[in-house]
PDB file of C-alpha atoms in Angstrom:
ATOM      1  CA  MET K   1     -13.315  -3.507   3.400  1.00 34.00           C
ATOM      2  CA  LEU K   2      -9.931  -1.842   3.485  1.00 38.00           C
ATOM      3  CA  LYS K   3      -9.759   1.908   3.743  1.00 43.00           C
ATOM      4  CA  VAL K   4      -7.258   4.299   2.222  1.00 44.00           C
ATOM      5  CA  GLN K   5      -5.614   4.634   5.640  1.00 45.00           C
ATOM      6  CA  ASP K   6      -5.103   0.840   5.781  1.00 41.00           C
ATOM      7  CA  PHE K   7      -3.457   0.986   2.376  1.00 41.00           C
ATOM      8  CA  ARG K   8      -1.049   3.682   3.481  1.00 41.00           C
ATOM      9  CA  GLN K   9      -0.149   1.793   6.672  1.00 39.00           C
ATOM     10  CA  THR K  10       0.572  -1.623   5.142  1.00 40.00           C
ATOM     11  CA  GLY K  11       4.125  -0.748   4.166  1.00 43.00           C
ATOM     12  CA  TYR K  12       3.420  -0.401   0.470  1.00 44.00           C
ATOM     13  CA  TYR K  13       4.864   2.347  -1.640  1.00 49.00           C
ATOM     14  CA  VAL K  14       2.797   5.471  -0.851  1.00 54.00           C
ATOM     15  CA  ILE K  15       0.190   6.092  -3.536  1.00 57.00           C
ATOM     16  CA  ASP K  16      -1.677   9.267  -4.369  1.00 58.00           C
ATOM     17  CA  ASP K  17      -5.135   7.852  -3.580  1.00 61.00           C
ATOM     18  CA  GLU K  18      -6.928  10.840  -5.105  1.00 65.00           C
ATOM     19  CA  ARG K  19      -5.184  10.361  -8.441  1.00 68.00           C
ATOM     20  CA  TYR K  20      -5.956   6.652  -8.673  1.00 71.00           C
ATOM     21  CA  ASN K  21      -9.249   6.479  -6.711  1.00 73.00           C
ATOM     22  CA  ILE K  22      -8.106   3.200  -5.193  1.00 75.00           C
ATOM     23  CA  GLN K  23     -11.407   2.218  -3.553  1.00 79.00           C
ATOM     24  CA  GLU K  24     -13.103   1.899  -6.940  1.00 83.00           C
ATOM     25  CA  LEU K  25     -10.117   0.693  -8.962  1.00 86.00           C
ATOM     26  CA  THR K  26     -10.659  -2.538 -10.918  1.00 88.00           C
ATOM     27  CA  CYS K  27      -8.323  -5.109 -12.425  1.00 90.00           C
ATOM     28  CA  LYS K  28      -9.551  -4.084 -15.879  1.00 91.00           C
ATOM     29  CA  GLN K  29      -8.400  -0.508 -15.276  1.00 90.00           C
ATOM     30  CA  LEU K  30      -5.024  -1.712 -14.028  1.00 91.00           C
ATOM     31  CA  ARG K  31      -4.330  -4.211 -16.829  1.00 93.00           C
ATOM     32  CA  ILE K  32      -0.981  -3.453 -18.468  1.00 93.00           C
ATOM     33  CA  ARG K  33      -1.165  -2.531 -22.137  1.00 94.00           C
ATOM     34  CA  PHE K  34       2.563  -1.941 -22.645  1.00 94.00           C
ATOM     35  CA  GLY K  35       5.629  -0.840 -20.731  1.00 93.00           C
ATOM     36  CA  THR K  36       6.817   2.750 -20.759  1.00 91.00           C
ATOM     37  CA  GLY K  37      10.126   4.397 -20.011  1.00 89.00           C
ATOM     38  CA  LYS K  38      11.768   7.766 -20.121  1.00 87.00           C
ATOM     39  CA  ALA K  39      15.229   9.169 -19.440  1.00 88.00           C
ATOM     40  CA  VAL K  40      14.934  11.972 -16.902  1.00 84.00           C
ATOM     41  CA  HIS K  41      17.672  14.594 -16.582  1.00 86.00           C
ATOM     42  CA  ILE K  42      18.449  15.131 -12.902  1.00 86.00           C
ATOM     43  CA  SER K  43      21.577  17.317 -12.845  1.00 88.00           C
ATOM     44  CA  GLY K  44      24.595  18.652 -14.697  1.00 90.00           C
ATOM     45  CA  THR K  45      25.240  20.158 -18.101  1.00 91.00           C
ATOM     46  CA  GLY K  46      27.160  19.105 -21.154  1.00 90.00           C
ATOM     47  CA  ARG K  47      29.117  15.897 -20.711  1.00 91.00           C
ATOM     48  CA  ASP K  48      28.441  15.910 -16.949  1.00 92.00           C
ATOM     49  CA  LYS K  49      24.693  15.391 -17.288  1.00 91.00           C
ATOM     50  CA  LYS K  50      23.194  12.802 -14.950  1.00 90.00           C
ATOM     51  CA  TYR K  51      20.112  10.841 -15.917  1.00 88.00           C
ATOM     52  CA  ILE K  52      17.840   8.300 -14.314  1.00 86.00           C
ATOM     53  CA  TYR K  53      15.516   6.039 -16.245  1.00 88.00           C
ATOM     54  CA  ARG K  54      11.888   6.075 -15.185  1.00 86.00           C
ATOM     55  CA  THR K  55       9.999   2.850 -15.957  1.00 88.00           C
ATOM     56  CA  GLY K  56       6.267   2.426 -15.887  1.00 89.00           C
ATOM     57  CA  CYS K  57       3.334   0.834 -17.633  1.00 91.00           C
ATOM     58  CA  MET K  58       0.422   2.136 -19.657  1.00 92.00           C
ATOM     59  CA  THR K  59      -2.984   1.143 -18.318  1.00 91.00           C
ATOM     60  CA  GLU K  60      -6.560   2.227 -18.878  1.00 90.00           C
ATOM     61  CA  ILE K  61      -6.082   4.957 -16.248  1.00 87.00           C
ATOM     62  CA  GLY K  62      -2.837   6.220 -17.776  1.00 86.00           C
ATOM     63  CA  ASP K  63       0.927   5.868 -17.427  1.00 87.00           C
ATOM     64  CA  ILE K  64       1.786   4.555 -13.965  1.00 86.00           C
ATOM     65  CA  LEU K  65       5.183   4.123 -12.330  1.00 85.00           C
ATOM     66  CA  GLU K  66       6.059   0.447 -11.849  1.00 87.00           C
ATOM     67  CA  ALA K  67       6.243   0.849  -8.076  1.00 85.00           C
ATOM     68  CA  ASP K  68       2.753   2.381  -8.065  1.00 84.00           C
ATOM     69  CA  TRP K  69       1.418  -0.404 -10.282  1.00 89.00           C
ATOM     70  CA  PHE K  70       2.767  -3.170  -8.016  1.00 89.00           C
ATOM     71  CA  ALA K  71       1.355  -1.451  -4.923  1.00 87.00           C
ATOM     72  CA  LEU K  72      -2.048  -0.919  -6.550  1.00 89.00           C
ATOM     73  CA  ALA K  73      -2.209  -4.520  -7.790  1.00 91.00           C
ATOM     74  CA  ARG K  74      -1.412  -5.879  -4.315  1.00 91.00           C
ATOM     75  CA  PHE K  75      -3.993  -3.556  -2.790  1.00 89.00           C
ATOM     76  CA  ILE K  76      -6.710  -4.749  -5.191  1.00 90.00           C
ATOM     77  CA  ILE K  77      -5.909  -8.378  -4.365  1.00 92.00           C
ATOM     78  CA  GLU K  78      -6.170  -7.720  -0.628  1.00 90.00           C
ATOM     79  CA  ARG K  79      -9.252  -5.518  -0.961  1.00 89.00           C
ATOM     80  CA  ASP K  80     -11.075  -8.179  -2.977  1.00 90.00           C
ATOM     81  CA  GLY K  81      -9.903 -11.045  -0.749  1.00 90.00           C
ATOM     82  CA  GLU K  82      -8.114 -12.905  -3.534  1.00 90.00           C
ATOM     83  CA  GLN K  83      -4.852 -13.683  -1.711  1.00 91.00           C
ATOM     84  CA  ALA K  84      -5.360 -17.441  -2.195  1.00 91.00           C
ATOM     85  CA  LEU K  85      -5.658 -16.982  -5.972  1.00 92.00           C
ATOM     86  CA  PHE K  86      -2.538 -14.828  -5.983  1.00 93.00           C
ATOM     87  CA  GLU K  87      -0.564 -17.428  -4.008  1.00 93.00           C
ATOM     88  CA  GLY K  88      -1.798 -20.052  -6.471  1.00 92.00           C
ATOM     89  CA  LEU K  89      -0.473 -17.966  -9.345  1.00 93.00           C
ATOM     90  CA  VAL K  90       2.873 -17.604  -7.540  1.00 93.00           C
ATOM     91  CA  ASP K  91       2.963 -21.417  -7.269  1.00 92.00           C
ATOM     92  CA  TYR K  92       2.097 -21.677 -10.967  1.00 91.00           C
ATOM     93  CA  ALA K  93       4.920 -19.231 -11.782  1.00 91.00           C
ATOM     94  CA  LYS K  94       7.408 -21.653 -10.167  1.00 91.00           C
ATOM     95  CA  SER K  95       6.975 -23.850 -13.239  1.00 89.00           C
ATOM     96  CA  CYS K  96       8.093 -20.990 -15.513  1.00 87.00           C
ATOM     97  CA  ALA K  97      11.788 -21.631 -16.214  1.00 89.00           C
ATOM     98  CA  TRP K  98      12.561 -18.013 -17.155  1.00 92.00           C
ATOM     99  CA  LEU K  99      11.624 -16.727 -13.682  1.00 90.00           C
ATOM    100  CA  HIS K 100      14.593 -17.173 -11.356  1.00 92.00           C
ATOM    101  CA  SER K 101      13.771 -15.356  -8.115  1.00 91.00           C
ATOM    102  CA  ARG K 102      10.742 -15.191  -5.842  1.00 92.00           C
ATOM    103  CA  ASN K 103      10.429 -11.483  -6.664  1.00 90.00           C
ATOM    104  CA  GLU K 104      10.226 -12.209 -10.411  1.00 92.00           C
ATOM    105  CA  ARG K 105       7.603 -14.915  -9.796  1.00 93.00           C
ATOM    106  CA  GLU K 106       5.518 -12.542  -7.669  1.00 92.00           C
ATOM    107  CA  GLU K 107       5.682  -9.781 -10.283  1.00 92.00           C
ATOM    108  CA  TYR K 108       4.645 -12.241 -12.988  1.00 93.00           C
ATOM    109  CA  ALA K 109       1.825 -13.555 -10.775  1.00 93.00           C
ATOM    110  CA  LEU K 110       0.609  -9.969 -10.224  1.00 93.00           C
ATOM    111  CA  GLN K 111       0.478  -9.425 -13.986  1.00 93.00           C
ATOM    112  CA  LEU K 112      -1.421 -12.697 -14.467  1.00 93.00           C
ATOM    113  CA  HIS K 113      -3.808 -11.869 -11.647  1.00 93.00           C
ATOM    114  CA  VAL K 114      -4.618  -8.359 -12.852  1.00 93.00           C
ATOM    115  CA  SER K 115      -5.230  -9.698 -16.357  1.00 92.00           C
ATOM    116  CA  ARG K 116      -7.612 -12.271 -14.775  1.00 91.00           C
ATOM    117  CA  ILE K 117      -5.856 -15.014 -16.723  1.00 89.00           C
ATOM    118  CA  PHE K 118      -7.460 -17.729 -14.598  1.00 90.00           C
ATOM    119  CA  ASP K 119     -10.858 -16.838 -16.122  1.00 90.00           C
ATOM    120  CA  ASN K 120      -9.592 -17.215 -19.712  1.00 87.00           C
ATOM    121  CA  GLU K 121     -10.374 -20.702 -21.042  1.00 89.00           C
ATOM    122  CA  ASP K 122      -7.736 -20.248 -23.774  1.00 90.00           C
ATOM    123  CA  TRP K 123      -4.936 -19.918 -21.182  1.00 88.00           C
ATOM    124  CA  VAL K 124      -2.559 -22.863 -21.371  1.00 88.00           C
ATOM    125  CA  GLY K 125      -2.684 -23.332 -17.586  1.00 87.00           C
ATOM    126  CA  TYR K 126      -6.477 -22.967 -17.253  1.00 89.00           C
ATOM    127  CA  GLN K 127      -7.253 -26.626 -16.524  1.00 89.00           C
ATOM    128  CA  GLU K 128      -4.262 -27.207 -14.254  1.00 88.00           C
ATOM    129  CA  PHE K 129      -4.725 -24.013 -12.225  1.00 89.00           C
ATOM    130  CA  ASN K 130      -8.474 -24.236 -11.823  1.00 88.00           C
ATOM    131  CA  LYS K 131      -8.376 -27.947 -10.965  1.00 88.00           C
ATOM    132  CA  THR K 132      -6.103 -27.093  -8.038  1.00 87.00           C
ATOM    133  CA  HIS K 133      -7.375 -23.692  -6.895  1.00 85.00           C
ATOM    134  CA  ARG K 134     -10.950 -23.310  -8.211  1.00 86.00           C
ATOM    135  CA  PRO K 135     -12.459 -26.736  -8.976  1.00 86.00           C
ATOM    136  CA  TRP K 136     -16.024 -25.367  -8.914  1.00 86.00           C
ATOM    137  CA  ILE K 137     -15.239 -23.380 -12.083  1.00 83.00           C
ATOM    138  CA  LEU K 138     -14.483 -26.576 -14.017  1.00 82.00           C
ATOM    139  CA  GLN K 139     -17.747 -28.073 -12.758  1.00 81.00           C
ATOM    140  CA  GLY K 140     -19.650 -25.162 -14.297  1.00 74.00           C
ATOM    141  CA  ASP K 141     -20.754 -23.635 -10.973  1.00 60.00           C
ATOM    142  CA  GLU K 142     -19.500 -20.051 -11.103  1.00 58.00           C
ATOM    143  CA  GLU K 143     -20.888 -19.115  -7.688  1.00 55.00           C
ATOM    144  CA  GLY K 144     -19.898 -22.267  -5.790  1.00 50.00           C
ATOM    145  CA  GLU K 145     -22.109 -23.876  -3.184  1.00 52.00           C
ATOM    146  CA  ALA K 146     -22.585 -23.924   0.571  1.00 46.00           C
ATOM    147  CA  GLN K 147     -23.489 -26.859   2.814  1.00 48.00           C
ATOM    148  CA  CYS K 148     -26.170 -26.047   5.391  1.00 49.00           C
ATOM    149  CA  GLU K 149     -26.504 -27.849   8.738  1.00 49.00           C
ATOM    150  CA  CYS K 150     -29.892 -29.052   7.580  1.00 52.00           C
ATOM    151  CA  GLU K 151     -27.910 -30.969   4.890  1.00 49.00           C
ATOM    152  CA  SER K 152     -29.295 -28.956   1.969  1.00 47.00           C
ATOM    153  CA  LYS K 153     -26.875 -27.621  -0.620  1.00 49.00           C
ATOM    154  CA  LEU K 154     -27.303 -24.015  -1.646  1.00 45.00           C
ATOM    155  CA  SER K 155     -25.576 -21.718  -4.064  1.00 46.00           C
ATOM    156  CA  VAL K 156     -23.355 -19.256  -2.217  1.00 46.00           C
ATOM    157  CA  SER K 157     -25.604 -16.409  -3.324  1.00 40.00           C
ATOM    158  CA  ALA K 158     -28.619 -18.194  -1.733  1.00 38.00           C
ATOM    159  CA  GLU K 159     -27.051 -18.873   1.672  1.00 38.00           C
ATOM    160  CA  GLU K 160     -29.617 -16.716   3.388  1.00 43.00           C
ATOM    161  CA  GLY K 161     -32.312 -19.120   2.135  1.00 43.00           C
ATOM    162  CA  CYS K 162     -31.269 -21.937   4.484  1.00 46.00           C
ATOM    163  CA  SER K 163     -34.043 -22.918   6.895  1.00 46.00           C
ATOM    164  CA  ASP K 164     -31.920 -22.695  10.047  1.00 45.00           C
ATOM    165  CA  GLY K 165     -29.362 -20.201   8.733  1.00 47.00           C
ATOM    166  CA  GLN K 166     -26.351 -22.261   9.877  1.00 47.00           C
ATOM    167  CA  ILE K 167     -23.855 -22.694   7.037  1.00 42.00           C
ATOM    168  CA  THR K 168     -21.264 -25.382   7.824  1.00 43.00           C
ATOM    169  CA  GLN K 169     -19.130 -25.496   4.676  1.00 46.00           C
ATOM    170  CA  VAL K 170     -18.666 -23.104   1.821  1.00 47.00           C
ATOM    171  CA  HIS K 171     -17.105 -24.244  -1.429  1.00 49.00           C
ATOM    172  CA  PRO K 172     -16.630 -21.005  -3.354  1.00 50.00           C
TER     173      PRO K 172
END
């Protein structure tokens, strides 16, 4: 399991880990409800005022800067070991004509991943995505199965029940 120190050393935007409690953060808490923005006065008076525009998103845990949101989403994916699902969503995003750059596709894939779109049977890409990246879901086996050396098939949650304890293949 990743630690806060690992998160800070991975090159991501530095996050206030006490504010977000990143070790217990879930995708549900990070799901975007709507975008936020605010003009922030940085210097000057009168006609010489200088502003920047701060963009963010509203989530269950509050208004978060976009940079923080992207960093937190990537951290959750790595912490939970779902990099393969994320890469699958990036591949899926290649079919979206309105996304022109790799960065746009990755941001869109992060939003899809945090919303757990691949678990929603009403999603237009549910069949296509899960056939390619999670075929066990379409077969109705939510936990997947493992192949033991003694040739018995076990659910992944029952791997410890194998007679010789040697798992040869795992199909999540």
